[in-house]
Each structure stands twice: as structure tokens, then as C-alpha cells.
Coordinates of C-alpha atoms and ligand atoms in Angstrom, one line a residue:
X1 CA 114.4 129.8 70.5
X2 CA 115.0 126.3 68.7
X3 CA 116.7 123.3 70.7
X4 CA 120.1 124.3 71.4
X5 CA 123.2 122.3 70.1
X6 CA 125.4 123.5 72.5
X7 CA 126.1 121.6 75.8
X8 CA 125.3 124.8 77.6
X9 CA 122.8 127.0 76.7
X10 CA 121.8 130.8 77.9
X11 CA 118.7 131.0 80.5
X12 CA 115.5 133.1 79.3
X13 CA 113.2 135.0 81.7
X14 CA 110.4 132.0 81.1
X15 CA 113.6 129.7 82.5
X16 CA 113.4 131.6 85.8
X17 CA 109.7 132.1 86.4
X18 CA 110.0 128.1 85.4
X19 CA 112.6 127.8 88.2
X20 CA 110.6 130.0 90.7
X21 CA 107.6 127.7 90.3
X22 CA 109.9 124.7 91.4
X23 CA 110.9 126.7 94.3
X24 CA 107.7 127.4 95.5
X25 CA 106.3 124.1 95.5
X26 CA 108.9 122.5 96.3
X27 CA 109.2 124.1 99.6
X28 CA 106.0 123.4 100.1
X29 CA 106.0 119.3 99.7
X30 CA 109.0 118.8 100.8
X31 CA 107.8 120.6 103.8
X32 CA 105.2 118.4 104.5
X33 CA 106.5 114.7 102.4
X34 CA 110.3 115.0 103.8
X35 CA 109.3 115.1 107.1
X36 CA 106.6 112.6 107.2
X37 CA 107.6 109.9 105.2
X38 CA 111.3 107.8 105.8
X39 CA 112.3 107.9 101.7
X40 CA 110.5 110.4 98.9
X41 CA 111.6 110.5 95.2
X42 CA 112.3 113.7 93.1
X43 CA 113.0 112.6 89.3
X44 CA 114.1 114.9 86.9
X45 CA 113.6 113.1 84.1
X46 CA 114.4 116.0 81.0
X47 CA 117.2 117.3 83.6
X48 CA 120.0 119.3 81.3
X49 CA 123.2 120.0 81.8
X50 CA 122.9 121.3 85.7
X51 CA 123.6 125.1 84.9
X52 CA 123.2 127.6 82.2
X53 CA 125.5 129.3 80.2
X54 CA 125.0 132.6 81.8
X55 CA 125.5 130.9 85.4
X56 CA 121.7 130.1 86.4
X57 CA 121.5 127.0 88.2
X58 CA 119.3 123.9 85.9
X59 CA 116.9 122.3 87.9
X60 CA 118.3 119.3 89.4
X61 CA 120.6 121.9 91.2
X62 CA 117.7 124.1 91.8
X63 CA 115.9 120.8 93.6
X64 CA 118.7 120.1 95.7
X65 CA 119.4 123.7 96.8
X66 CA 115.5 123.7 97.6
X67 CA 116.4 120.7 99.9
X68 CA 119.8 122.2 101.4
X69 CA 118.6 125.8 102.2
X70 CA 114.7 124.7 103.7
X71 CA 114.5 125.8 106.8
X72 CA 113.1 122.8 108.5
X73 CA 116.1 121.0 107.1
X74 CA 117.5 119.1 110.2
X75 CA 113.9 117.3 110.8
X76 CA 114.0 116.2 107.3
X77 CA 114.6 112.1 106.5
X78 CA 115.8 110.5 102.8
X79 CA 115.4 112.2 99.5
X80 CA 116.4 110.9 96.3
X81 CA 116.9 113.5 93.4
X82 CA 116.9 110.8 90.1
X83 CA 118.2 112.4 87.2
X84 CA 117.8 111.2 83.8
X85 CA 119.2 113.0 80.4
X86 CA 119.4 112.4 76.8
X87 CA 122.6 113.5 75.7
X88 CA 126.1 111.7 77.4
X89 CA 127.4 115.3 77.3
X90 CA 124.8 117.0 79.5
X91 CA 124.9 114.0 81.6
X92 CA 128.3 114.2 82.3
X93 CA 128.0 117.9 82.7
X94 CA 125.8 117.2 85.4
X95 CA 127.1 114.4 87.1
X96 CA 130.5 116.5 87.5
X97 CA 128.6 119.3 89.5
X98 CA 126.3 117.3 91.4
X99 CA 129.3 115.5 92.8
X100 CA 130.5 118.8 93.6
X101 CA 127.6 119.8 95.9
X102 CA 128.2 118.8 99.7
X103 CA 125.4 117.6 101.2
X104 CA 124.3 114.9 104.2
X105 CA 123.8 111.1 103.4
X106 CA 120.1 111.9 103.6
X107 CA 120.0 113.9 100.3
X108 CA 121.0 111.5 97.6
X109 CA 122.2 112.6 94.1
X110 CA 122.0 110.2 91.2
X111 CA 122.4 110.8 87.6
X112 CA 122.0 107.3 85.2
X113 CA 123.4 106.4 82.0
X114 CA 123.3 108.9 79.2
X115 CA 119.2 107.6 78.0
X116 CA 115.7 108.9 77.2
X117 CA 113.1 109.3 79.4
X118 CA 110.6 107.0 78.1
X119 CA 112.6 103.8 77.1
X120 CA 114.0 103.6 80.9
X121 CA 111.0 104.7 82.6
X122 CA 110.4 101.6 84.0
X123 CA 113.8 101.5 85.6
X124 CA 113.8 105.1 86.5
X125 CA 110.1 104.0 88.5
X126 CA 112.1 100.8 90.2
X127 CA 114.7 103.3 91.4
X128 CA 112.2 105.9 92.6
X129 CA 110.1 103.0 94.3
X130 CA 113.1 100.9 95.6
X131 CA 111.8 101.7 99.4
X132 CA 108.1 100.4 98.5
X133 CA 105.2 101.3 96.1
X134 CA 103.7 104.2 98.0
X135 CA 107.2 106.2 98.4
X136 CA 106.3 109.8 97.3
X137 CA 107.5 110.6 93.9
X138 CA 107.8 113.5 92.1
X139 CA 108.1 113.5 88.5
X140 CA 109.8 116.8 86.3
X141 CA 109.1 116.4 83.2
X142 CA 110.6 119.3 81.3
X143 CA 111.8 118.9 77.4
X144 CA 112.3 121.1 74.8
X145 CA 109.4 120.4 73.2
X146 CA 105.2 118.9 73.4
X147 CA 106.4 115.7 70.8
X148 CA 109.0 115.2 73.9
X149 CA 106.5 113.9 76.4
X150 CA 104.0 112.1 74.8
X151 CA 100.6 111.0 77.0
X152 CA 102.2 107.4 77.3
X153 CA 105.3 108.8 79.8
X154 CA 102.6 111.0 81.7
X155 CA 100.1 108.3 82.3
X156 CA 103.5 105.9 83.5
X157 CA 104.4 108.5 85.8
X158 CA 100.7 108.8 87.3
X159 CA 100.4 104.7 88.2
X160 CA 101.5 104.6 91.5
X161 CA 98.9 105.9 94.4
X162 CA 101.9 108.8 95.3
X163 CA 103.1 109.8 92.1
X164 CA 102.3 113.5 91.2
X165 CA 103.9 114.9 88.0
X166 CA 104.9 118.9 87.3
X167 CA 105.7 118.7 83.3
X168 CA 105.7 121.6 80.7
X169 CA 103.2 122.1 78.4
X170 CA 104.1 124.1 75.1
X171 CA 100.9 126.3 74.4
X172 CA 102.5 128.3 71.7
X173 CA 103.6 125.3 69.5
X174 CA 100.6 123.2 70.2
X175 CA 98.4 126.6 68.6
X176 CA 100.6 126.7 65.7
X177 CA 100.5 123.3 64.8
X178 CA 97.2 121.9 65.4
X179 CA 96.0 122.5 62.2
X180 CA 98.3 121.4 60.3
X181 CA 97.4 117.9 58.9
X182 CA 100.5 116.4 59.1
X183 CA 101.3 117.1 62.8
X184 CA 97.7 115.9 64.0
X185 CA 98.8 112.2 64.8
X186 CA 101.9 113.0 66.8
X187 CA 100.0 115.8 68.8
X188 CA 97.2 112.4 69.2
X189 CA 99.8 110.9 71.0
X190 CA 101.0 114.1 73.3
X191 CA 97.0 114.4 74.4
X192 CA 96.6 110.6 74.8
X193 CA 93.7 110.7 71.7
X194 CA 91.9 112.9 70.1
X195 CA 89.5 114.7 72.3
X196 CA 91.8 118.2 72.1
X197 CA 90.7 118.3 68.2
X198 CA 87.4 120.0 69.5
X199 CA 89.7 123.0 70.7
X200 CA 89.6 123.1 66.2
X201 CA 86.5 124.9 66.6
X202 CA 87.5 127.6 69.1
X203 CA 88.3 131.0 67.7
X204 CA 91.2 132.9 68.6
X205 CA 94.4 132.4 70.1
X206 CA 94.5 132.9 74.1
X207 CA 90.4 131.5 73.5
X208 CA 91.7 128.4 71.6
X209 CA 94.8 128.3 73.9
X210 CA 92.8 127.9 77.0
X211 CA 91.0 125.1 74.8
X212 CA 94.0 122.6 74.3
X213 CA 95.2 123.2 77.6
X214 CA 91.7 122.2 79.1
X215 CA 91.8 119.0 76.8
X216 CA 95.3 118.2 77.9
X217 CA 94.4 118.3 81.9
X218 CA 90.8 116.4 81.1
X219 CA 92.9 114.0 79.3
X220 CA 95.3 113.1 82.0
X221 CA 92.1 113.7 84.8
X222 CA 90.3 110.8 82.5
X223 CA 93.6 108.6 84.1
X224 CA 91.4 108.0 87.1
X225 CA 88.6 109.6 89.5
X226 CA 91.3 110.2 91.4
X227 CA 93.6 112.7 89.2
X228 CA 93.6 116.0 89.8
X229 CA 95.5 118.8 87.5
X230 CA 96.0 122.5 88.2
X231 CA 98.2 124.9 85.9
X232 CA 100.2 128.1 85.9
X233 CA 100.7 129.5 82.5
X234 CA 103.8 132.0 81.5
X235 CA 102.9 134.4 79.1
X236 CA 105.3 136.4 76.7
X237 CA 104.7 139.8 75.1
X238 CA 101.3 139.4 73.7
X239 CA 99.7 138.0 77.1
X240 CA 98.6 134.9 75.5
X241 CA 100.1 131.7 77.5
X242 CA 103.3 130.6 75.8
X243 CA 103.4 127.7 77.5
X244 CA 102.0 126.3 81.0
X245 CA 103.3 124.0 83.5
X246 CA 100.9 121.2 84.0
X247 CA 100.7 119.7 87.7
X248 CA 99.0 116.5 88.5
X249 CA 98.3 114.7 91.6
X250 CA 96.0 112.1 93.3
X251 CA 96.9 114.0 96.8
X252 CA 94.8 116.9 97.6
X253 CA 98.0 117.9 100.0
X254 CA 99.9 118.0 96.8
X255 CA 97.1 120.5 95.2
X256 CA 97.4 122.8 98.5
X257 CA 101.0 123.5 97.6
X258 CA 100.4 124.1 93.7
X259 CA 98.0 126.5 94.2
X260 CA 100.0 128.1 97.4
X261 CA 102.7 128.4 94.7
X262 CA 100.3 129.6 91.9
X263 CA 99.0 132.5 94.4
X264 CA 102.7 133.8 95.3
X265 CA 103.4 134.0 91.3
X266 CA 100.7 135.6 90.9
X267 CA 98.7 137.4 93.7
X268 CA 96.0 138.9 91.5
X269 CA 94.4 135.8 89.6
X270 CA 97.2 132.7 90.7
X271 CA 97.3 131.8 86.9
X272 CA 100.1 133.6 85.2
X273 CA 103.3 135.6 84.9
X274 CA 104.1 137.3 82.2
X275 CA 108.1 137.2 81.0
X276 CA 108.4 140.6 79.8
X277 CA 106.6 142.2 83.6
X278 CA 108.3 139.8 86.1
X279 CA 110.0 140.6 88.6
X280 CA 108.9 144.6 88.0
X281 CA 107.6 146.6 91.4
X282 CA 104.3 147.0 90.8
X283 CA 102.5 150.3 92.9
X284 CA 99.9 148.7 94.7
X285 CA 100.0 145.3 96.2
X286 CA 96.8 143.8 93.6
X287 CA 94.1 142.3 95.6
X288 CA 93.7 138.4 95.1
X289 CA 90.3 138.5 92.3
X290 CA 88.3 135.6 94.6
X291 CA 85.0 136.0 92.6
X292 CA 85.5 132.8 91.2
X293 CA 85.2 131.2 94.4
X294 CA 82.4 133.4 95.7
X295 CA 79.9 132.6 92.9
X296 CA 81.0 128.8 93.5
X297 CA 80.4 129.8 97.0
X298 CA 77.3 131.7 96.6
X299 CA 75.9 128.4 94.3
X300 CA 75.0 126.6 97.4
X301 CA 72.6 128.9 98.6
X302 CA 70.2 127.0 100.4
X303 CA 72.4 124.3 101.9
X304 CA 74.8 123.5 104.5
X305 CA 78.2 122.2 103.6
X306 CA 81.3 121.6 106.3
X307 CA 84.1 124.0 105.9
X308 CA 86.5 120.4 105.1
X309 CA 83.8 120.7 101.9
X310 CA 84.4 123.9 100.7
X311 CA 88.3 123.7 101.4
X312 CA 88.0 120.7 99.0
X313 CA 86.4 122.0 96.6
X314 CA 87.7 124.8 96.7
X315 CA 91.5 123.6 96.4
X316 CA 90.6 121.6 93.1
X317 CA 89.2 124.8 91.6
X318 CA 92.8 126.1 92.4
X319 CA 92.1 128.4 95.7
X320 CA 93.7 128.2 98.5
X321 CA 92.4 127.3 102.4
X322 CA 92.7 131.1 103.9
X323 CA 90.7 132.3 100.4
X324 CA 88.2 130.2 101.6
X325 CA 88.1 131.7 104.6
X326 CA 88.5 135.5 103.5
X327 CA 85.6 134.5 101.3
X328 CA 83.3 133.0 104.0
X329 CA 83.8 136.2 106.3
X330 CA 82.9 138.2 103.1
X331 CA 79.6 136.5 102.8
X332 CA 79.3 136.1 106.3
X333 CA 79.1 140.1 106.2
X334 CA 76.8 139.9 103.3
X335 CA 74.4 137.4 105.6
X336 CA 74.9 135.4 102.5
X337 CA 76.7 132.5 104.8
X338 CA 76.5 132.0 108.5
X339 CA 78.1 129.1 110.9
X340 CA 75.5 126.7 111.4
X341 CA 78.1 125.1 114.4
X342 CA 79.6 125.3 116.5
X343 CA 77.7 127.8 118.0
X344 CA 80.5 128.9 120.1
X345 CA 84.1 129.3 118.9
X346 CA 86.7 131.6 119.2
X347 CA 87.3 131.6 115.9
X348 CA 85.2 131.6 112.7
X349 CA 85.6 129.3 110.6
X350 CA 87.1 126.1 113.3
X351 CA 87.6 122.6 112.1
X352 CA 84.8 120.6 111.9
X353 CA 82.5 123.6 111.5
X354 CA 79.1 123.4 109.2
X355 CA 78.1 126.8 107.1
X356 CA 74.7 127.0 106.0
X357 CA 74.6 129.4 102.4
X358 CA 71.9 132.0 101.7
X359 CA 70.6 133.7 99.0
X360 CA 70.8 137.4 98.3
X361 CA 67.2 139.0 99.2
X362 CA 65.6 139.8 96.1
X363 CA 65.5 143.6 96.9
X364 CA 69.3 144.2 98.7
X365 CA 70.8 144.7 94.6
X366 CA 72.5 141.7 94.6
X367 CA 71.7 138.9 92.3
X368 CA 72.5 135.4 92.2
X369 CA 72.3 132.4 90.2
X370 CA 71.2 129.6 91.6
X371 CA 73.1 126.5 90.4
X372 CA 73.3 122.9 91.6
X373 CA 76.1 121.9 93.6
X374 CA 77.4 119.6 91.2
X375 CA 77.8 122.8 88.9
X376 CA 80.2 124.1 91.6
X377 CA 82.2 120.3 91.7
X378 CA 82.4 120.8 87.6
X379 CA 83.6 124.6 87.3
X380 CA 87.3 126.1 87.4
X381 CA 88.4 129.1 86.8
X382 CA 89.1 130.1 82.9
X383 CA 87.4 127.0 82.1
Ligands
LIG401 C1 114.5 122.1 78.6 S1 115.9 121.2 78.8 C2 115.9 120.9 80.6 C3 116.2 122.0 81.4 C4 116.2 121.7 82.9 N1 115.0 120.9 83.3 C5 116.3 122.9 83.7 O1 115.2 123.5 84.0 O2 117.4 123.4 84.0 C6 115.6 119.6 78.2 C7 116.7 118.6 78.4 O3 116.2 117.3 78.1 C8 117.1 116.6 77.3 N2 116.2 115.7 76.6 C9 115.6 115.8 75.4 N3 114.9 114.7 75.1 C10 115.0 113.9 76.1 C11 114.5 112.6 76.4 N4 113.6 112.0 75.6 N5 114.8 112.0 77.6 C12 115.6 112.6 78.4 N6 116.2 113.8 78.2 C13 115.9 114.5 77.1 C14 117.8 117.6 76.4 O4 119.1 117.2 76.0 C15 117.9 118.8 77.4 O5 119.1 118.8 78.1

């Protein structure tokens, strides 16, 4: 589909699963930021029209409902949804139902001036931060297409120590067009340089695919030592991704709930859904595949590591805390990992504890490769 002219458009499938995503994490921080912290900062910053021709809620109603309906709502303290559209139409559209939603003082709606999303980012980031520097602000960042958010907008809406950003990231355009000469600068300035040109080399679609979508989350993890990215791809009828949604944080907290959300989408792999399949029953609940984790796992044969360790590392790989424990009782099993202490607990994996790793005996069939632990801080899953 091209960019609509109309003020309202139809939803897609992709639109939903978008929408789900949202949901999911969204539940999840403002679970744990709406409770903890006196203001917080949602801004929508590509936020449409509010609703879809065929009656699906657009985001910035999907946000607020995601407030309204939480179950912990009562304990929860200020949010600001900031909302910020292109087109004077689709601002209006969306000012007129958001006024229209009842709702306690604590839950504030805004919608500004008709604008774009880079030229007033600066005032959008006073408004989100009006309550102090370190208010926790989540930026959408959803256009119609890649040349809509280029790296500069990204990198604004990472400066701040609490700033994560969820923006969409067009896989199937980015393939189509990277070799063509005359795109190459503008898709420069949508990486942030030129590093993504190495994905030139890569063979294949969902191969080269997985390429440019590497460079684009190394590209905004370059931002600092302190960025993290994760990603959750939709894919369409030919199972390559068609385009991904791109989460950034410098909160590990932040990466907890992406990949909680990741899992729920998808409980086999937590990378992908595809359009045409969701939402079908499937026979068998599939099993979450963890062997990504347990060869990172099985990499530190030979040392010890605290389970707050492996929960780290194991949340920026994209895993989630109880995988790491299903995992550790697997191996445990396997004699391949044993509680070093406590030595007493009632449980077995308790706060605080250290886990000593062990090789697979030559002869018991199993074999391992033994890697450095820095191999397991560098590898992710499809990387
Ligand atoms: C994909 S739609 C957003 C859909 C909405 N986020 C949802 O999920 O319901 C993109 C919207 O961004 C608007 N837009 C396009 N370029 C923009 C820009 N530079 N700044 C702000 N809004 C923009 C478009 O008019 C359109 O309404």
C-alpha cells in the first residue's frame, strides 16, 4: 500500500500485530514506570488520525486505552500521551476524539499544532521533560515510510538518560532500494552513515534483510555503551520480514518488557509474526526454541557467573528471566551447571545465587564449543 491521501485510511493485519506489540509492552512499562515515578511521557510522534477507517483504534487511542483498562490503574501517578502529526486534518481528527475519551486528571492528552516530527522535536522533548530531565519518556515513532525518520530524530529521542524509543523499521523498502544509486544518500541519513552498505555484499533477501536490520540497531547501539536495541519483525506471505519494529533503551527494565512482549507474539522463537498466520489456532502450544541461550549458556563452561549475570546477559540477547531459569534447571539436569551458593535454598535459582558451568564429558554424546565469555556478551540470536 502507498501513503494514503485520505484522512482516514483502512487498518491491515501488519496494523494490528503493530498495535498488539504496543499493548504488550506497554502494559508492561507502564506497570512498572507509572507506578514508580510522579510524571512519565508517552509521545506519539507519527500519531495519525486516532482511528481507522474500518473502526480500529490508531495508536494514541490504543496508548490511552492501555492506560485506562491496566489493571493496576488506581496506584498509577501522571502520564502525558504527547501527540504530534503532520497533516492539520489528522490532527484535528484526533484532537476531536481524544477530547472525547473520559479519563482522570492523571492521564493527560495533548495533541500540538498541525507540524513534523523533526522540526519540533526540540519542543516536543521540553514538553515531555517539563517535570525534570530524567522523566521517563517513550518515543513512537511510526511513519509511513524509512526516509520518515531519519537517524538524526532517533539519536534526539535517545539523549536523555530515560528516553527509550519503539520506531518502525521498513525492511521491505530498505531491500528494494539499497541498490539503487540514487536512493543511497537518503538511506545514509536513515542509518546515521554508511556502515549498512556492507549488508551490499549479503546474498539473498531474508539473509540481506537480517543484514540492514543488524546495521540499523549497531548504528543506533554506537549512540552510547549504554544503548541497547532488541526487535520484533512482521512478516508477510513470503516469511521474509516486511518490516520490524526497532526498540531502544538505556534501561535493562525497559529490555525485560520488550522481550516479555516479543515472547507472547511469538512463543516459539520471540522474533516474528507472520500477517497472513496471526491470530490462527495453532494444534500444539510450540515450545519456546531456547538453544540460543543454552549454547550462550553452555560457553561458560568452566566458570562461575551470578544468576544477576546471566539474567543480564541474557535479557540483551532478547530472553527473558524465567528462560533463564528453565534453561539453568535443564543443564542443571545435564550436570552441565550446578549452584555454587547458596548451598541451601528452597528454591533454585534465589537472588544473589552463583552457578558454576561445566563441560559435557567427552564420552556422554554431547559436544560443546568452548568460547570465551566475551563471545557470549557479543552474540544475539539471528545475528
Ligand atoms: C503510519 S501513520 C501513523 C499511524 C499511527 N501511529 C497508528 O498506529 O495508528 C503515519 C502518520 O504520520 C503522519 N506523518 C507523516 N510524516 C510525518 C512527520 N514528518 N511528522 C509527523 N507526522 C508525520 C502521517 O500524516 C500519518 O498520519
Amino acid at each position: 500500500m502507498g501513503q494514503p491521501d485520505e484522512l482516514l485510511w483502512d487498518s491491515e493485519p501488519r496494523t494490528l500485530i503493530k498495535h498488539h506489540i504496543y499493548r504488550r509492552y506497554l502494559d508492561c512499562w507502564m506497570g512498572k514506570v507509572c507506578q514508580s515515578f510522579e510524571y512519565a511521557t508517552i509521545v506519539d510522534a507519527f500519531a495519525g488520525p486516532g482511528v481507522y477507517k474500518d473502526g480500529l483504534d490508531g495508536s494514541p487511542v490504543v496508548v490511552a486505552k492501555g492506560y485506562l483498562e491496566h489493571s493496576h490503574l488506581e496506584r498509577f501517578k501522571n502520564l502525558t500521551v504527547l501527540c504530534a502529526e503532520k497533516r492539520e486534518d489528522r490532527r484535528d481528527h484526533l484532537d476531536g476524539l481524544l477530547n472525547g475519551i473520559s479519563r482522570p486528571a492523571k492521564l493527560r492528552l495533548q495533541v500540538l499544532e498541525a507540524g513534523e516530527a523533526l522540526a519540533r522535536h526540540k519542543e516536543l522533548d521540553a514538553i515531555a521533560h517539563q517535570h525534570g530531565p530524567s522523566i521517563p519518556t517513550l518515543w513512537i515513532l511510526d511513519p509511513f515510510d524509512w526516509a520518515g525518520v531519519p537517524f538524526d530524530l532517533v539519536k534526539a529521542c535517545l539523549q536523555r538518560p530515560r528516553d527509550e524509543v519503539l520506531v518502525t523499521w521498513f525492511a521491505d523498502e530498505l531491500y528494494r532500494f539499497c541498490e539503487h544509486a540514487p536512493k543511497q544518500a537518503a538511506i545514509d541519513r536513515h542509518f546515521g552513515g554508511s556502515a549498512w552498505r556492507a549488508a551490499l555484499e549479503v546474498r539473498g533477501e531474508g539473509p540481506r534483510k537480517e543484514a540492514l536490520l543488524k546495521a540499523y540497531r549497531e548504528g543506533i547501539e554506537r549512540l552510547s555503551g549504554s544503548t541497547f536495541t532488541e526487535s520484533f519483525s512482521v512478516a508477510s506471505k513470503n516469511a521474509h520480514a516486511r518490516y520490524s519494529l526497532v526498540f531502544a533503551t538505556h534501561d535493562m527494565r525497559g529490555m525485560t518488557c520488550f522481550n516479555q512482549a516479543k515472547w507472547r507474539m511469538d512463543p516459539h522463537r520471540g522474533m516474528s509474526a507472520n500477517e497472513w498466520k496471526y491470530g490462527q489456532p495453532t494444534l500444539f502450544d510450540p515450545e519456546p526454541d531456547l538453544s540460543g541461550l543454552r549454547g550462550k549458556l553452555e560457553s561458560l563452561a568452566g566458570q562461575a557467573r551470578t544468576f544477576e549475570y546471566l539474567v543480564n546477559q541474557a535479557q540483551r540477547l532478547g530472553f527473558t528471566e524465567p528462560q533463564v531459569r528453565t534453561t539453568l534447571t535443564r543443564m542443571d539436569e545435564d550436570g552441565l551447571a550446578i549452584r555454587q551458593s547458596p548451598v541451601k535454598s528452597t528454591t533454585p535459582w534465589p537472588a544473589g545465587s552463583l552457578i558454576r558451568f561445566y563441560a559435557a564429558a567427552a564420552d556422554n554424546g554431547l559436544s560443546l564449543t568452548k568460547l570465551s565469555p566475551s563471545t557470549f556478551e557479543r552474540v544475539r540470536p539471528g545475528h
